PDB file of C-alpha atoms in Angstrom:
ATOM      1  CA  MET K   1      41.369  43.040  34.797  1.00 42.00           C
ATOM      2  CA  THR K   2      41.473  40.384  32.112  1.00 46.00           C
ATOM      3  CA  ARG K   3      40.351  42.024  28.889  1.00 52.00           C
ATOM      4  CA  ASN K   4      39.779  38.714  27.073  1.00 61.00           C
ATOM      5  CA  LYS K   5      36.701  38.134  29.269  1.00 81.00           C
ATOM      6  CA  MET K   6      35.080  41.423  28.213  1.00 87.00           C
ATOM      7  CA  ILE K   7      31.945  41.028  26.122  1.00 92.00           C
ATOM      8  CA  THR K   8      32.906  42.465  22.753  1.00 92.00           C
ATOM      9  CA  PHE K   9      32.743  40.674  19.405  1.00 93.00           C
ATOM     10  CA  ASP K  10      34.302  41.756  16.119  1.00 95.00           C
ATOM     11  CA  ARG K  11      32.949  40.617  12.735  1.00 95.00           C
ATOM     12  CA  GLY K  12      34.709  42.192   9.790  1.00 95.00           C
ATOM     13  CA  ASN K  13      33.967  45.918   9.904  1.00 96.00           C
ATOM     14  CA  SER K  14      31.385  45.493  12.672  1.00 97.00           C
ATOM     15  CA  LYS K  15      31.622  45.315  16.433  1.00 97.00           C
ATOM     16  CA  PHE K  16      29.208  44.301  19.200  1.00 97.00           C
ATOM     17  CA  ILE K  17      29.727  45.794  22.661  1.00 97.00           C
ATOM     18  CA  TYR K  18      27.964  45.111  25.951  1.00 97.00           C
ATOM     19  CA  ARG K  19      28.599  48.267  27.992  1.00 97.00           C
ATOM     20  CA  ILE K  20      27.527  49.210  31.492  1.00 98.00           C
ATOM     21  CA  ALA K  21      27.514  52.863  32.575  1.00 98.00           C
ATOM     22  CA  GLY K  22      26.873  54.777  35.759  1.00 98.00           C
ATOM     23  CA  ILE K  23      25.010  58.013  36.381  1.00 98.00           C
ATOM     24  CA  ILE K  24      26.464  59.869  39.364  1.00 98.00           C
ATOM     25  CA  GLN K  25      24.827  63.157  40.291  1.00 97.00           C
ATOM     26  CA  ASN K  26      26.015  66.009  42.490  1.00 96.00           C
ATOM     27  CA  GLY K  27      23.375  68.676  42.907  1.00 92.00           C
ATOM     28  CA  GLY K  28      22.375  69.566  39.353  1.00 95.00           C
ATOM     29  CA  LYS K  29      25.590  68.143  37.899  1.00 97.00           C
ATOM     30  CA  VAL K  30      26.418  64.796  36.364  1.00 98.00           C
ATOM     31  CA  LEU K  31      29.809  63.084  36.100  1.00 98.00           C
ATOM     32  CA  LEU K  32      31.137  62.396  32.587  1.00 98.00           C
ATOM     33  CA  HIS K  33      34.467  61.124  31.339  1.00 97.00           C
ATOM     34  CA  ARG K  34      36.637  60.835  28.250  1.00 97.00           C
ATOM     35  CA  SER K  35      40.026  59.368  27.474  1.00 95.00           C
ATOM     36  CA  GLU K  36      42.831  61.893  27.184  1.00 94.00           C
ATOM     37  CA  HIS K  37      43.227  61.332  23.433  1.00 93.00           C
ATOM     38  CA  GLU K  38      39.546  61.933  22.576  1.00 93.00           C
ATOM     39  CA  GLN K  39      37.155  64.864  22.606  1.00 94.00           C
ATOM     40  CA  ILE K  40      34.008  62.746  22.969  1.00 95.00           C
ATOM     41  CA  TRP K  41      32.415  62.561  26.431  1.00 98.00           C
ATOM     42  CA  ALA K  42      30.553  59.513  27.773  1.00 97.00           C
ATOM     43  CA  MET K  43      29.102  58.151  30.969  1.00 97.00           C
ATOM     44  CA  PRO K  44      31.672  56.424  33.191  1.00 97.00           C
ATOM     45  CA  GLY K  45      31.627  52.669  32.900  1.00 96.00           C
ATOM     46  CA  GLY K  46      32.926  49.862  30.775  1.00 95.00           C
ATOM     47  CA  ARG K  47      32.312  46.456  29.337  1.00 95.00           C
ATOM     48  CA  ALA K  48      30.842  43.594  31.289  1.00 95.00           C
ATOM     49  CA  GLU K  49      32.748  40.361  31.674  1.00 95.00           C
ATOM     50  CA  MET K  50      31.258  36.995  30.755  1.00 94.00           C
ATOM     51  CA  PHE K  51      28.769  35.824  33.404  1.00 95.00           C
ATOM     52  CA  GLU K  52      29.081  39.085  35.372  1.00 96.00           C
ATOM     53  CA  PRO K  53      25.741  40.724  36.285  1.00 97.00           C
ATOM     54  CA  SER K  54      25.544  44.271  34.942  1.00 98.00           C
ATOM     55  CA  ASP K  55      25.002  45.850  38.373  1.00 98.00           C
ATOM     56  CA  LYS K  56      28.238  44.206  39.570  1.00 98.00           C
ATOM     57  CA  THR K  57      30.051  45.423  36.442  1.00 97.00           C
ATOM     58  CA  ILE K  58      29.431  49.085  37.207  1.00 98.00           C
ATOM     59  CA  VAL K  59      30.583  48.667  40.806  1.00 98.00           C
ATOM     60  CA  ARG K  60      33.810  47.033  39.547  1.00 97.00           C
ATOM     61  CA  GLU K  61      34.352  49.659  36.855  1.00 95.00           C
ATOM     62  CA  MET K  62      34.013  52.579  39.295  1.00 96.00           C
ATOM     63  CA  MET K  63      36.541  50.957  41.624  1.00 95.00           C
ATOM     64  CA  GLU K  64      38.979  50.236  38.771  1.00 93.00           C
ATOM     65  CA  GLU K  65      38.738  53.628  37.062  1.00 92.00           C
ATOM     66  CA  ILE K  66      38.466  56.070  39.983  1.00 93.00           C
ATOM     67  CA  GLY K  67      38.941  53.985  43.119  1.00 93.00           C
ATOM     68  CA  ILE K  68      35.547  54.576  44.721  1.00 95.00           C
ATOM     69  CA  ALA K  69      32.833  52.303  46.045  1.00 96.00           C
ATOM     70  CA  VAL K  70      29.348  52.989  44.722  1.00 97.00           C
ATOM     71  CA  ILE K  71      25.864  51.783  45.550  1.00 98.00           C
ATOM     72  CA  VAL K  72      23.595  50.869  42.650  1.00 98.00           C
ATOM     73  CA  LYS K  73      20.246  52.617  43.162  1.00 98.00           C
ATOM     74  CA  ARG K  74      18.330  51.490  40.067  1.00 98.00           C
ATOM     75  CA  LEU K  75      18.448  50.830  36.341  1.00 98.00           C
ATOM     76  CA  VAL K  76      17.556  53.988  34.374  1.00 98.00           C
ATOM     77  CA  TYR K  77      18.126  53.150  30.689  1.00 98.00           C
ATOM     78  CA  MET K  78      18.485  49.992  28.597  1.00 98.00           C
ATOM     79  CA  VAL K  79      19.857  51.174  25.268  1.00 98.00           C
ATOM     80  CA  GLU K  80      20.315  49.545  21.889  1.00 98.00           C
ATOM     81  CA  ASN K  81      22.842  51.963  20.431  1.00 98.00           C
ATOM     82  CA  PHE K  82      23.965  51.946  16.778  1.00 98.00           C
ATOM     83  CA  PHE K  83      26.858  54.151  15.667  1.00 97.00           C
ATOM     84  CA  VAL K  84      30.050  54.325  13.621  1.00 96.00           C
ATOM     85  CA  TYR K  85      33.333  54.790  15.488  1.00 93.00           C
ATOM     86  CA  GLU K  86      36.617  55.206  13.624  1.00 92.00           C
ATOM     87  CA  GLY K  87      35.030  53.645  10.535  1.00 94.00           C
ATOM     88  CA  VAL K  88      33.671  50.598  12.394  1.00 96.00           C
ATOM     89  CA  ASN K  89      29.923  49.900  12.536  1.00 97.00           C
ATOM     90  CA  CYS K  90      29.059  49.383  16.206  1.00 97.00           C
ATOM     91  CA  HIS K  91      26.063  47.734  17.845  1.00 98.00           C
ATOM     92  CA  GLU K  92      26.128  48.406  21.561  1.00 97.00           C
ATOM     93  CA  ILE K  93      23.785  47.173  24.269  1.00 98.00           C
ATOM     94  CA  GLY K  94      24.055  49.595  27.186  1.00 98.00           C
ATOM     95  CA  MET K  95      22.740  49.422  30.727  1.00 98.00           C
ATOM     96  CA  TYR K  96      22.749  52.791  32.532  1.00 98.00           C
ATOM     97  CA  TYR K  97      22.465  52.684  36.328  1.00 98.00           C
ATOM     98  CA  LEU K  98      21.842  55.490  38.786  1.00 98.00           C
ATOM     99  CA  LEU K  99      24.649  55.300  41.346  1.00 98.00           C
ATOM    100  CA  GLU K 100      25.303  56.771  44.749  1.00 97.00           C
ATOM    101  CA  ALA K 101      28.750  57.488  46.164  1.00 96.00           C
ATOM    102  CA  ASP K 102      29.754  58.630  49.626  1.00 94.00           C
ATOM    103  CA  LYS K 103      29.494  62.443  49.693  1.00 92.00           C
ATOM    104  CA  ASN K 104      32.960  62.532  51.321  1.00 92.00           C
ATOM    105  CA  SER K 105      34.398  60.712  48.310  1.00 93.00           C
ATOM    106  CA  LYS K 106      37.316  62.338  46.498  1.00 91.00           C
ATOM    107  CA  ILE K 107      35.230  62.692  43.318  1.00 95.00           C
ATOM    108  CA  PHE K 108      33.142  65.463  44.888  1.00 96.00           C
ATOM    109  CA  ALA K 109      36.193  67.537  45.884  1.00 94.00           C
ATOM    110  CA  HIS K 110      37.148  68.702  42.369  1.00 94.00           C
ATOM    111  CA  GLU K 111      35.348  69.904  39.249  1.00 96.00           C
ATOM    112  CA  GLU K 112      37.739  67.797  37.155  1.00 96.00           C
ATOM    113  CA  PHE K 113      40.005  64.883  38.083  1.00 96.00           C
ATOM    114  CA  ASP K 114      41.884  61.976  36.510  1.00 94.00           C
ATOM    115  CA  GLY K 115      41.205  58.268  36.438  1.00 92.00           C
ATOM    116  CA  ASP K 116      42.854  55.296  34.800  1.00 89.00           C
ATOM    117  CA  GLU K 117      41.772  52.533  32.466  1.00 88.00           C
ATOM    118  CA  GLY K 118      44.545  50.029  31.904  1.00 85.00           C
ATOM    119  CA  GLY K 119      47.219  52.729  31.694  1.00 89.00           C
ATOM    120  CA  ILE K 120      45.099  55.161  29.671  1.00 90.00           C
ATOM    121  CA  ARG K 121      44.447  58.473  31.414  1.00 95.00           C
ATOM    122  CA  LEU K 122      40.764  59.235  31.804  1.00 95.00           C
ATOM    123  CA  ILE K 123      39.492  62.752  32.435  1.00 97.00           C
ATOM    124  CA  PHE K 124      36.422  62.987  34.665  1.00 97.00           C
ATOM    125  CA  LYS K 125      34.447  66.209  34.875  1.00 98.00           C
ATOM    126  CA  TRP K 126      31.195  67.460  36.407  1.00 98.00           C
ATOM    127  CA  PHE K 127      28.723  69.060  33.973  1.00 98.00           C
ATOM    128  CA  ASP K 128      25.387  70.801  34.523  1.00 97.00           C
ATOM    129  CA  ALA K 129      22.865  68.083  33.640  1.00 97.00           C
ATOM    130  CA  ASP K 130      20.484  70.557  32.004  1.00 94.00           C
ATOM    131  CA  LYS K 131      23.197  72.216  29.858  1.00 96.00           C
ATOM    132  CA  LEU K 132      24.582  69.314  27.833  1.00 97.00           C
ATOM    133  CA  ASN K 133      23.118  70.184  24.418  1.00 95.00           C
ATOM    134  CA  GLY K 134      26.293  71.569  22.824  1.00 93.00           C
ATOM    135  CA  LEU K 135      28.575  68.939  24.356  1.00 97.00           C
ATOM    136  CA  PRO K 136      29.983  66.076  22.237  1.00 97.00           C
ATOM    137  CA  LEU K 137      28.329  63.516  24.552  1.00 98.00           C
ATOM    138  CA  TYR K 138      27.424  60.088  23.206  1.00 97.00           C
ATOM    139  CA  PRO K 139      25.036  58.445  22.910  1.00 97.00           C
ATOM    140  CA  SER K 140      23.515  61.800  22.044  1.00 97.00           C
ATOM    141  CA  PHE K 141      20.110  61.125  23.668  1.00 97.00           C
ATOM    142  CA  LEU K 142      21.921  61.646  26.999  1.00 98.00           C
ATOM    143  CA  ARG K 143      22.275  65.361  26.236  1.00 97.00           C
ATOM    144  CA  THR K 144      18.623  65.746  27.198  1.00 96.00           C
ATOM    145  CA  GLY K 145      18.060  62.428  28.957  1.00 96.00           C
ATOM    146  CA  LEU K 146      20.377  63.232  31.867  1.00 97.00           C
ATOM    147  CA  GLY K 147      18.521  66.444  32.682  1.00 95.00           C
ATOM    148  CA  ALA K 148      15.304  64.616  33.545  1.00 94.00           C
ATOM    149  CA  LEU K 149      15.813  60.949  34.391  1.00 97.00           C
ATOM    150  CA  PRO K 150      12.755  58.741  33.900  1.00 97.00           C
ATOM    151  CA  GLU K 151      11.113  57.312  37.038  1.00 96.00           C
ATOM    152  CA  ASN K 152      11.109  53.782  35.605  1.00 97.00           C
ATOM    153  CA  ALA K 153      13.665  51.850  33.606  1.00 98.00           C
ATOM    154  CA  THR K 154      13.311  52.928  29.979  1.00 98.00           C
ATOM    155  CA  HIS K 155      14.240  51.003  26.833  1.00 98.00           C
ATOM    156  CA  ILE K 156      15.690  53.136  24.027  1.00 98.00           C
ATOM    157  CA  ILE K 157      16.701  52.236  20.485  1.00 98.00           C
ATOM    158  CA  HIS K 158      19.123  54.926  19.388  1.00 97.00           C
ATOM    159  CA  ARG K 159      21.181  55.748  16.306  1.00 97.00           C
ATOM    160  CA  ASP K 160      23.963  58.323  16.212  1.00 93.00           C
ATOM    161  CA  LYS K 161      25.268  59.413  12.835  1.00 79.00           C
TER     162      LYS K 161
END
């Protein structure tokens, strides 16, 4: 992966991020991840590269991070997300896709497993989709939004404090 092609722009104390994430379900559970040095959970995914369609980005990211092929089912959320991370004001455009993976895939064999992002250990874990309220999951609308996915693609403007 060539990080210089990732769509992220820094301007002083502000950052713009174009992030693509995947929703993988297993029964009533949803797959989340975090880096080993953080306590904040997020949807698996990453940043799109220049001129890369977002649905191709999530397929690439799943292969890079956990070594599995996925099928993109549909777009669920388009999110304009505003938040502060480590003192930096962030403006993130996020595309959240519902994904399908082969039920024989290694990700369904364990409640928790490791992945990799450029040498950084990622922790992947299955969570009950309707019991995310107390979890440090961001963007925070996902704490309820993953329990009942909308039937049609939904645009959300969201601010986390």
